[in-house]
Short mmCIF file of C-alpha atoms and ligand atoms in Angstrom, two decimals:
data_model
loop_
_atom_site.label_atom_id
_atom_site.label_comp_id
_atom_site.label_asym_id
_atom_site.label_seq_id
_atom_site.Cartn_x
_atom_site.Cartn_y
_atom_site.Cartn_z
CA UNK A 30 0.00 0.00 0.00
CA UNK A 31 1.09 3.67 -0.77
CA UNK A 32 0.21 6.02 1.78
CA UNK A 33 -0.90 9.58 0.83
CA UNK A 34 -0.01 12.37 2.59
CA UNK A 35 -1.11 15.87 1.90
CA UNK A 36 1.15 18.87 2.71
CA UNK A 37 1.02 22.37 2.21
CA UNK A 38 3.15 23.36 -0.50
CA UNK A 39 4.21 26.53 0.94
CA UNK A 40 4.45 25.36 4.49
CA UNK A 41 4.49 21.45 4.99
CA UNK A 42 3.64 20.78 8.67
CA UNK A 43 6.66 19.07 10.35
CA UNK A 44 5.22 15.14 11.54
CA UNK A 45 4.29 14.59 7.83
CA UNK A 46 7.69 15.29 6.78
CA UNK A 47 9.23 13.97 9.66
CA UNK A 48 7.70 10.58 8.82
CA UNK A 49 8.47 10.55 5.01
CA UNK A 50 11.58 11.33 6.06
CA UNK A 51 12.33 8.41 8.49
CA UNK A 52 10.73 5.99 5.57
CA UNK A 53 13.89 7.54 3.50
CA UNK A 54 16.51 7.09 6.63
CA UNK A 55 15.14 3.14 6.75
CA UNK A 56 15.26 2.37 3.37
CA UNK A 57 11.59 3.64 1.49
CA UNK A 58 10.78 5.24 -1.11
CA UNK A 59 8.79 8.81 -0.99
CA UNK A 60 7.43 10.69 -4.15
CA UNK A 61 7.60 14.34 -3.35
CA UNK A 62 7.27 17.55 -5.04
CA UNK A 63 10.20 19.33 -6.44
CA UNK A 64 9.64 22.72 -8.00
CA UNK A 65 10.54 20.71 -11.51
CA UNK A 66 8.11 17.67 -11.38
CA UNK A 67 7.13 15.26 -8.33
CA UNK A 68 10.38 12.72 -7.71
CA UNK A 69 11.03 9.58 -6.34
CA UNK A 70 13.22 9.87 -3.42
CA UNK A 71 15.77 7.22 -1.86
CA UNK A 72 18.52 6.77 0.49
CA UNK A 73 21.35 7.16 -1.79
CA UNK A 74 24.33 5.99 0.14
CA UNK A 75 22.25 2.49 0.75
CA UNK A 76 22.42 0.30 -2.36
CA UNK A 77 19.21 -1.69 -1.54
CA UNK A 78 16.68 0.92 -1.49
CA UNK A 79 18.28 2.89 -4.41
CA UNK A 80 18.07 -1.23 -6.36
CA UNK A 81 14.15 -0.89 -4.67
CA UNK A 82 14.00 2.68 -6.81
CA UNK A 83 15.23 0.74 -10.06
CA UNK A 84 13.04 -1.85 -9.52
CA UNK A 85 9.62 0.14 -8.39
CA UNK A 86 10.34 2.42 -11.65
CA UNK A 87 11.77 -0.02 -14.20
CA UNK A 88 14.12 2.33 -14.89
CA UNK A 89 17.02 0.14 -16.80
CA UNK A 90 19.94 -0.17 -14.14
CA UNK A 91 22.67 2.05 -16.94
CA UNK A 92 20.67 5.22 -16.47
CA UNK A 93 22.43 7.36 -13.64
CA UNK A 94 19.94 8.97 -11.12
CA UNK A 95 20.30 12.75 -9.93
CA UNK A 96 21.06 13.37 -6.15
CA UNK A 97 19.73 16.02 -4.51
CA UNK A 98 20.85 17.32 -1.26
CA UNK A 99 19.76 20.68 1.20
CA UNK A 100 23.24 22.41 1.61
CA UNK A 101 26.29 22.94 -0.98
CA UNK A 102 28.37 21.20 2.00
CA UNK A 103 26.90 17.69 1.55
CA UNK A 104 28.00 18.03 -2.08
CA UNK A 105 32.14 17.99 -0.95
CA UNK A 106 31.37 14.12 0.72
CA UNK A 107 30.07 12.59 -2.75
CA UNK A 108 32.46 14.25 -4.71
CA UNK A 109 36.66 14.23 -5.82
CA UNK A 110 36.57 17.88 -6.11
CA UNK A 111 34.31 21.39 -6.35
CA UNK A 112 35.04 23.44 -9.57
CA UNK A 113 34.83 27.02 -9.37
CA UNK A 114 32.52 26.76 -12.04
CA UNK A 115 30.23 24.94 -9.65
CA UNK A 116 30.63 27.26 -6.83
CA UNK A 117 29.81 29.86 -9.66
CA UNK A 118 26.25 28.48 -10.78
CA UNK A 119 25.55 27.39 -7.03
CA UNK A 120 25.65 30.98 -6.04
CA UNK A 121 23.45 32.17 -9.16
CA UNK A 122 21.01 28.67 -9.44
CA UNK A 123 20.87 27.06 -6.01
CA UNK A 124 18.76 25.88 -4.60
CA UNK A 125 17.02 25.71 -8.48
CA UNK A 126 16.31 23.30 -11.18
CA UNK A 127 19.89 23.06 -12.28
CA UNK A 128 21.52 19.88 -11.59
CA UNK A 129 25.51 19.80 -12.00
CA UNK A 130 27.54 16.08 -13.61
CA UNK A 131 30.89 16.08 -11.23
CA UNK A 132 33.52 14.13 -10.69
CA UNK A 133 31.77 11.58 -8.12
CA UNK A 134 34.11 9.97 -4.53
CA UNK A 135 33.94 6.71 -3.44
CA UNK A 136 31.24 7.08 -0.69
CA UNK A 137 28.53 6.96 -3.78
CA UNK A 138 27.28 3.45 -4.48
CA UNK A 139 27.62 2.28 -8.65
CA UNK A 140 24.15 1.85 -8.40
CA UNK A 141 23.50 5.63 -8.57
CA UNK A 142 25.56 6.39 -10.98
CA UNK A 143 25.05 3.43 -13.19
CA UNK A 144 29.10 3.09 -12.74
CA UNK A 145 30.01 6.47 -13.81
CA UNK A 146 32.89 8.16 -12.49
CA UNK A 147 30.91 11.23 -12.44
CA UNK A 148 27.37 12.15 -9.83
CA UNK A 149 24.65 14.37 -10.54
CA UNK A 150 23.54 16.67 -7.71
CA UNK A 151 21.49 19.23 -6.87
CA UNK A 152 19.86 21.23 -4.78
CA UNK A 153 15.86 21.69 -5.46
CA UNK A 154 14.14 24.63 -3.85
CA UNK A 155 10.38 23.64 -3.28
CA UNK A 156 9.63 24.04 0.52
CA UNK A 157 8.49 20.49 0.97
CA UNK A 158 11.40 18.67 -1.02
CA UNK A 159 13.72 21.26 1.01
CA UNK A 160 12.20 20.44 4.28
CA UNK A 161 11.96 16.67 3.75
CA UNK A 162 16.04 16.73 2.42
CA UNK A 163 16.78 18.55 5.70
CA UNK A 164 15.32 16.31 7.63
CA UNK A 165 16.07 12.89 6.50
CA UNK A 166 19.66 14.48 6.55
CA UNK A 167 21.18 12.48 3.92
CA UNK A 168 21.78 12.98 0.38
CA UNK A 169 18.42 11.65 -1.56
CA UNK A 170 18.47 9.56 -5.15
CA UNK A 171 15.35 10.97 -6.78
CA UNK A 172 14.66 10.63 -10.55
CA UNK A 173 11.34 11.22 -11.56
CA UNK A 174 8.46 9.70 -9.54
CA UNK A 175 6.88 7.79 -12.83
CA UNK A 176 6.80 4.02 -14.78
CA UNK A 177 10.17 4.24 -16.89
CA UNK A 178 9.85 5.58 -20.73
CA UNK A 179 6.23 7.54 -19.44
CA UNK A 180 5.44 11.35 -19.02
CA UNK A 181 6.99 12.77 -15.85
CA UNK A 182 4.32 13.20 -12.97
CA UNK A 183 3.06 16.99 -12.63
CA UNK A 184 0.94 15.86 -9.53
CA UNK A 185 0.66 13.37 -7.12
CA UNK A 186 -2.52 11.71 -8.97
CA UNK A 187 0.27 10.96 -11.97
CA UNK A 188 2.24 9.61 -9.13
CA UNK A 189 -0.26 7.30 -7.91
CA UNK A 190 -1.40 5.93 -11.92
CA UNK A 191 2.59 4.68 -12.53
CA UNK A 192 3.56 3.63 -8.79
CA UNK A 193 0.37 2.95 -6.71
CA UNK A 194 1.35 0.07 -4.50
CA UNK A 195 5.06 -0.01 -5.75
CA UNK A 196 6.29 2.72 -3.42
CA UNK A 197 6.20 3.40 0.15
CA UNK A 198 4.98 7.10 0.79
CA UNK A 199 3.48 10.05 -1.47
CA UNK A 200 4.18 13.72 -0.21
CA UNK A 201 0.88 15.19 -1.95
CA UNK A 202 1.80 19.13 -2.44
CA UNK A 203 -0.28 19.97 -5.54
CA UNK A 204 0.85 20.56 -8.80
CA UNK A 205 4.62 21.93 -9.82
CA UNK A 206 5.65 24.82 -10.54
CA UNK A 207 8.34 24.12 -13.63
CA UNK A 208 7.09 21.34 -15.11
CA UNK A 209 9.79 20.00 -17.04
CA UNK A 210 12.77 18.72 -15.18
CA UNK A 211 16.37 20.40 -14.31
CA UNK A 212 18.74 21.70 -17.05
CA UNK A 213 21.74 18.72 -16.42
CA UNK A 214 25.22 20.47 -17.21
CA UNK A 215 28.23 18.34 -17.45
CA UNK A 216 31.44 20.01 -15.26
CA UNK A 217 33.89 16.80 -15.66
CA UNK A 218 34.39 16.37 -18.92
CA UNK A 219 36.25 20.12 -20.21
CA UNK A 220 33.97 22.10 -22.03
CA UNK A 221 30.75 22.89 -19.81
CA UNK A 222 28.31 21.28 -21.65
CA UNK A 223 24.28 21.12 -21.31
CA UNK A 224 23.44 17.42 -21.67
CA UNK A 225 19.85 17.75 -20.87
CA UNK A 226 17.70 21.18 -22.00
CA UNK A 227 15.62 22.55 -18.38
CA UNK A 228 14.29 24.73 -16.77
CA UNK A 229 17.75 26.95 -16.32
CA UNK A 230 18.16 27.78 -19.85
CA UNK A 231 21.45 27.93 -21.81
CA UNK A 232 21.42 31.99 -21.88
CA UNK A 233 21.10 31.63 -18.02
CA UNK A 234 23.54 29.84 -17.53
CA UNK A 235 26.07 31.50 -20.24
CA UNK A 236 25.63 34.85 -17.44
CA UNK A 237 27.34 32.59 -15.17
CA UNK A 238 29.54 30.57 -17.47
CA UNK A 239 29.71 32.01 -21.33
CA UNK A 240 31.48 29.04 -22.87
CA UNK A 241 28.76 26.66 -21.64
CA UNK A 242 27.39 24.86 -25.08
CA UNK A 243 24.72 22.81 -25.75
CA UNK A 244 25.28 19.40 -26.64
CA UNK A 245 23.54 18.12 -29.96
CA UNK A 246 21.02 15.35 -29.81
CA UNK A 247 22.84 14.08 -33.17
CA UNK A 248 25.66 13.55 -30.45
CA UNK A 249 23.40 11.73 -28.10
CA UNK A 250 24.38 8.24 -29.15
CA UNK A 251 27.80 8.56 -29.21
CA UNK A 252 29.11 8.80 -25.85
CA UNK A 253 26.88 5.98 -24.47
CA UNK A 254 28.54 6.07 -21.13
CA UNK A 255 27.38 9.04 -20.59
CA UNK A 256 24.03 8.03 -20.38
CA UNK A 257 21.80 11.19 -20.09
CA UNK A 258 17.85 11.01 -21.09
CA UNK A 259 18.92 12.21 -24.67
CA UNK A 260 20.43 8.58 -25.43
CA UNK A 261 17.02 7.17 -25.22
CA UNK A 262 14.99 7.54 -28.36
CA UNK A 263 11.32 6.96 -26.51
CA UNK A 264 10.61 8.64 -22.86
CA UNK A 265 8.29 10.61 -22.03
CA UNK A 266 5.43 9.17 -23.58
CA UNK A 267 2.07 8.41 -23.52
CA UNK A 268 0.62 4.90 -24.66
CA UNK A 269 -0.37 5.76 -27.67
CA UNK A 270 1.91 6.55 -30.37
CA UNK A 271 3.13 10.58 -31.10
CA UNK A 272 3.30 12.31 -34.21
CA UNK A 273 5.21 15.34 -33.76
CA UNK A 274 4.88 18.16 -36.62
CA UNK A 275 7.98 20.96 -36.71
CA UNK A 276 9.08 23.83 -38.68
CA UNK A 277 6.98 26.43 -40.40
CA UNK A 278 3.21 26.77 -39.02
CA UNK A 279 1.00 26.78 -41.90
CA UNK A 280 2.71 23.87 -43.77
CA UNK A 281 2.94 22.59 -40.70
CA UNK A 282 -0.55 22.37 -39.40
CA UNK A 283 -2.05 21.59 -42.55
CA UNK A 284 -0.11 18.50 -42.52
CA UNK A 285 -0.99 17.80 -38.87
CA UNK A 286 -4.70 18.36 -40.15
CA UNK A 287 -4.53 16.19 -43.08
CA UNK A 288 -3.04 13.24 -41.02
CA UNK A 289 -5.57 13.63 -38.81
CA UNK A 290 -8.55 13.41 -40.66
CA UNK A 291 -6.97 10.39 -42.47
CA UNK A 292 -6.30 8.82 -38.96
CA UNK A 293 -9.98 9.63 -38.22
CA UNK A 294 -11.52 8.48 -41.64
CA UNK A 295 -9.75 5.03 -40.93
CA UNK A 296 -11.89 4.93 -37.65
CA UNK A 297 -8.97 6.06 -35.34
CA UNK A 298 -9.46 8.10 -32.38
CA UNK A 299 -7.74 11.45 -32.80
CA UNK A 300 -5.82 13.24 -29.99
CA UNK A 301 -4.25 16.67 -31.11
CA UNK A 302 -2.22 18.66 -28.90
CA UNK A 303 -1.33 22.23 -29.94
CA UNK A 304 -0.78 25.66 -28.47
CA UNK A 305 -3.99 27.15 -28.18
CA UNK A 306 -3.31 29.92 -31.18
CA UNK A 307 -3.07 26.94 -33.30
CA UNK A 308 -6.02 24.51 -32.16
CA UNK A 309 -8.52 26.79 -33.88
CA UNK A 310 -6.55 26.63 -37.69
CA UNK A 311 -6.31 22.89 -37.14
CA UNK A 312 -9.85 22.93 -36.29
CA UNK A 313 -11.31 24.90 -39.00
CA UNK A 314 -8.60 22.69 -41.39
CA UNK A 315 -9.90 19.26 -40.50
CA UNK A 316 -13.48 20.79 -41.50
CA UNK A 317 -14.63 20.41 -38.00
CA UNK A 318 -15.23 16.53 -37.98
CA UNK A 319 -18.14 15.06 -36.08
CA UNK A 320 -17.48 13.45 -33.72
CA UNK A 321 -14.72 15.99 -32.66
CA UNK A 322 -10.99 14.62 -31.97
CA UNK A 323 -9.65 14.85 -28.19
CA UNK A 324 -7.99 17.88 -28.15
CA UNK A 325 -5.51 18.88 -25.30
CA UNK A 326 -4.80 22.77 -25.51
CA UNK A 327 -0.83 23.09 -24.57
CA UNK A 328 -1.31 26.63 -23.44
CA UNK A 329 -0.31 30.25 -25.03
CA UNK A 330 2.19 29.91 -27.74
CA UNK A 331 4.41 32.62 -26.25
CA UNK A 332 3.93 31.31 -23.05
CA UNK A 333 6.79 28.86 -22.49
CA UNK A 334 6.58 28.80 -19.01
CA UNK A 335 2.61 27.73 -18.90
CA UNK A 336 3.37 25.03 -21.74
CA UNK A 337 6.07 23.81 -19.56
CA UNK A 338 3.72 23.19 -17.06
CA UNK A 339 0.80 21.71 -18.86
CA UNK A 340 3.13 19.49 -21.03
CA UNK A 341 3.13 16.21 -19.05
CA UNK A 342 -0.03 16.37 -17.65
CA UNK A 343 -1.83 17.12 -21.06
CA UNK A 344 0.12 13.91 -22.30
CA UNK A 345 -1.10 11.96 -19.69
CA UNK A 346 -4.53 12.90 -20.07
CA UNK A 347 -4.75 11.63 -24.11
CA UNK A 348 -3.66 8.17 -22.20
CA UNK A 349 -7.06 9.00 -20.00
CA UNK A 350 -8.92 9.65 -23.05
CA UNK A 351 -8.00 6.33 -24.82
CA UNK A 352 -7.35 7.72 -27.91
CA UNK A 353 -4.88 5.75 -30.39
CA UNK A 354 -3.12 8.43 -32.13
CA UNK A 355 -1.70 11.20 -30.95
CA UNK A 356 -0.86 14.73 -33.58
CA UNK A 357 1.43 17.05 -31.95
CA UNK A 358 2.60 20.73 -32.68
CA UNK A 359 5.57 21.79 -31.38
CA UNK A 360 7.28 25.28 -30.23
CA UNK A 361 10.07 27.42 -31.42
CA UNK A 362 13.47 26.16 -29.11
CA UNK A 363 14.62 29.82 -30.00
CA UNK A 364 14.30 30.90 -26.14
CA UNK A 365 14.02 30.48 -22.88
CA UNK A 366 12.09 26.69 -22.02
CA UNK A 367 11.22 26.22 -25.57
CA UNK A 368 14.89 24.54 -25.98
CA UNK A 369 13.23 21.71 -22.61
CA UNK A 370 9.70 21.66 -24.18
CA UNK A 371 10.69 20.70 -28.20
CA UNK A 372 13.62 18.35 -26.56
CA UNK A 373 10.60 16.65 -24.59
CA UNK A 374 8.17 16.64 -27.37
CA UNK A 375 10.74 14.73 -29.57
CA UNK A 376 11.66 11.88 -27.36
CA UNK A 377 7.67 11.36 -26.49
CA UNK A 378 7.66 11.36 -30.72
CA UNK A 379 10.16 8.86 -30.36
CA UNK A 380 11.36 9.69 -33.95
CA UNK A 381 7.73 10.10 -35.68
CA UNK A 382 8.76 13.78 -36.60
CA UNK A 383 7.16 15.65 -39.56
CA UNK A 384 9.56 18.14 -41.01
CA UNK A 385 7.81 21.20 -42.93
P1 LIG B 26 15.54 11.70 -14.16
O1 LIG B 26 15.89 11.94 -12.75
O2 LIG B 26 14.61 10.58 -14.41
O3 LIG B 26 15.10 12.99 -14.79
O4 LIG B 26 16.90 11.29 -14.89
C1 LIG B 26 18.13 11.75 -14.43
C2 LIG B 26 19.03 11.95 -15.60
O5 LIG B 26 20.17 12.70 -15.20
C3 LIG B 26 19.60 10.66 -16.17
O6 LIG B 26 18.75 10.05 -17.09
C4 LIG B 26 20.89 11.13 -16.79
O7 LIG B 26 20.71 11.50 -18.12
C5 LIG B 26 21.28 12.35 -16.01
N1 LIG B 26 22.42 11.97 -15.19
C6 LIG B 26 22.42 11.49 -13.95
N2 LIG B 26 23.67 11.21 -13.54
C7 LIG B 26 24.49 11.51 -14.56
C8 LIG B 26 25.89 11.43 -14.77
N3 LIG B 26 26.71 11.00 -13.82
N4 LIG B 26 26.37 11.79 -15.96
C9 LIG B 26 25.55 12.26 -16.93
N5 LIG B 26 24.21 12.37 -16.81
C10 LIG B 26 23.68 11.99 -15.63
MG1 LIG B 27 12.77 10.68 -15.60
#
C-alpha cells in the first residue's frame, strides 16, 4: 500500500515530513514535489533501497539517477573535487532546477551512478522537497516519480497511476511549478556542456559561465557512457503513439490536419495537442469533424513557461482519453524553455517527426 499524505506546499507541517523522512533514513521510497516535477526519493548511500527505486520504476539499471541534497556542503562528501565553475552556478542557481555532472568519490554506491565516475547533484528549492532533504539528513536519489519511458508526474494523482502500491509514501503538495525537469550540465568532462535542455536555460547559464554549449542530440548516441535522457529515443510518452509536426506553421498544421482526418476516416481516435493559437486553424482545417478529436490545448504559444507546465499532464490525459493516435505541434526552441519543451516533445515522438 502507498500512503498519501497531503502537505502544504508553501508550508508542509513538520510530523508529515518527519515521517516521510524516516521511511527515507530506513530504506523507502517517498514521491515528493520538487519545484521541476514530483520525484522519487531514496537513500542514496544504501544500495538496496536505491536497487528498490530501479526496480519500483523499471528504470534500466545504466541510467544514472540525480542526487539532490539541502546544503552545498553535503556536495564535498560525494564528490573528488568542487570546480569554481560549480561554486559559480551554485551561487546564481541554487537551490534551483539546475543539476551539475561532477567528478563523483567513493562514498557513492555504482548503483547511482550506473558506474560512472561522475554524480549528478542538486539542490531543489520547493519548501516540501527542502524540508523533507533537511530532515532525512542524507543525500536523496530521486529521478522522476513515474513508470520508466512515461510522461513525468506533474501531480501526485500521476504519481499514484505509474507507482500505486510499488512505493512506500506520497508527499501530496499539488501541482509543480516548472514542469519540465532540471537543465543537467556536465562540469567533468572540459567544455561545460548542457546534456539535458531545463528549466535553467542555456542563456542563463552562459551569465554565469559564457562558454557553456549545448550538446547536440545528433551527439546523443555517441558517448553511451554518458548516459543522459537524450540517449534514449522513446521517454516521455504516452501509450499511444506521437506524431510530432515541426518547422513552419502553416505547412505545418495543414499537414498535422490532413493526417488527422486520415487517422480519423480510418476509424482512429484522434488526440491533437497544440498551443492554443493553433487549435482553432487545425480545427477549422480538419473541416470540424463530427465526432470531434480529443484535443488537449498546450497553453499560449508565447507562453513557455505555462506550456512547460501543462506538457506532461496534457500527455497523460490523451492516455485518459484512450485515444490511439496522438498529432502534436511543437514550439520554437529559439528561447528560454522552448529549448526543454521541443527536446521533450521529440523523445515522447520517439522519432515520428514531420519536417515542414
Ligand atoms: P531523471 O531523474 O529521471 O530525470 O533522470 C536523471 C538523468 O540525469 C539521467 O537520465 C541522466 O541523463 C542524467 N544523469 C544522472 N547522472 C548523470 C551522470 N553521472 N552523468 C551524466 N548524466 C547523468
Ligand atoms: Mg525521468
Amino acid at each position: 500500500m502507498t500512503l498519501v499524505i497531503r502537505v502544504d506546499p508553501d508550508r508542509p507541517d513538520r510530523d508529515s515530513i518527519a515521517r516521510a523522512a524516516g521511511c527515507l533514513r530506513r530504506g523507502g521510497l517517498v514521491a515528493f514535489p520538487t519545484e521541476t516535477v514530483y520525484g522519487l526519493g531514496a537513500h542514496a548511500l544504501d544500495p538496496v533501497a536505491v536497487q528498490r527505486l530501479f526496480e519500483a520504476k523499471g528504470r534500466p539499471a545504466n541510467d544514472p539517477l540525480i542526487v539532490h541534497v539541502s546544503t552545498f556542503d553535503q556536495i564535498a562528501a560525494l564528490t573528488r573535487s568542487v570546480p569554481a565553475e560549480a561554486r559559480a552556478l551554485a551561487d546564481r542557481f541554487w537551490p534551483g532546477p539546475l543539476t551539475l555532472v561532477l567528478e563523483r568519490s567513493e562514498r557513492v554506491p555504482n548503483e547511482v551512478t550506473a558506474g560512472l565516475d561522475t554524480v549528478a547533484v542538486r539542490i531543489p528549492s520547493h519548501p516540501v522537497a527542502r524540508a523533507l532533504l533537511a530532515a532525512a539528513d542524507l543525500p536523496v536519489a530521486a529521478p522522476s516519480a513515474n513508470l520508466f519511458s512515461r510522461p513525468s508526474p506533474t501531480r501526485a494523482a500521476h504519481v499514484l497511476e505509474d507507482l500505486d502500491g510499488r512505493i512506500d509514501i506520497v508527499l501530496d503538495g499539488g501541482t509543480t511549478d516548472v514542469g519540465v525537469e532540471s537543465t543537467v550540465l556536465d562540469l567533468a568532462h572540459g567544455t561545460p556542456t548542457v546534456l539535458r535542455p531545463g528549466a535553467v536555460t542555456l542563456d542563463q547559464l552562459r551569465t554565469v559561465i559564457p562558454t557553456v554549449v549545448l550538446r547536440s542530440p545528433e551527439a546523443a548516441d555517441g558517448r553511451t557512457a554518458m548516459a543522459s535522457p537524450g540517449l534514449l529515443a522513446r521517454h516521455y510518452s504516452p501509450r499511444a503513439p506521437l506524431t510530432l509536426y515541426e518547422g513552419r506553421a502553416e505547412p505545418a498544421l495543414e499537414a498535422l490536419a490532413a493526417d488527422a482526418r486520415t487517422a480519423m476516416a480510418a476509424g482512429s481516435r484522434v488526440g491533437i495537442l497544440a498551443p492554443r493559437e493553433e487549435l482553432e486553424a487545425i480545427r477549422s482545417m480538419m473541416d470540424r469533424p463530427d465526432p470531434p478529436p480529443h484535443v488537449e490545448d498546450l497553453g499560449a504559444r508565447h507562453d513557455l513557461a505555462e506550456i512547460a507546465q501543462r506538457l506532461y499532464a496534457a500527455l497523460r490525459a490523451f492516455d485518459s482519453a484512450g485515444v490511439d493516435l496522438i498529432f502534436a505541434r511543437t514550439v520554437s526552441a529559439e528561447e528560454g524553455l522552448g529549448a526543454a519543451i521541443r527536446d521533450r516533445l521529440r523523445r515522447a515522438a520517439a522519432g515520428r517527426i514531420v519536417t515542414s
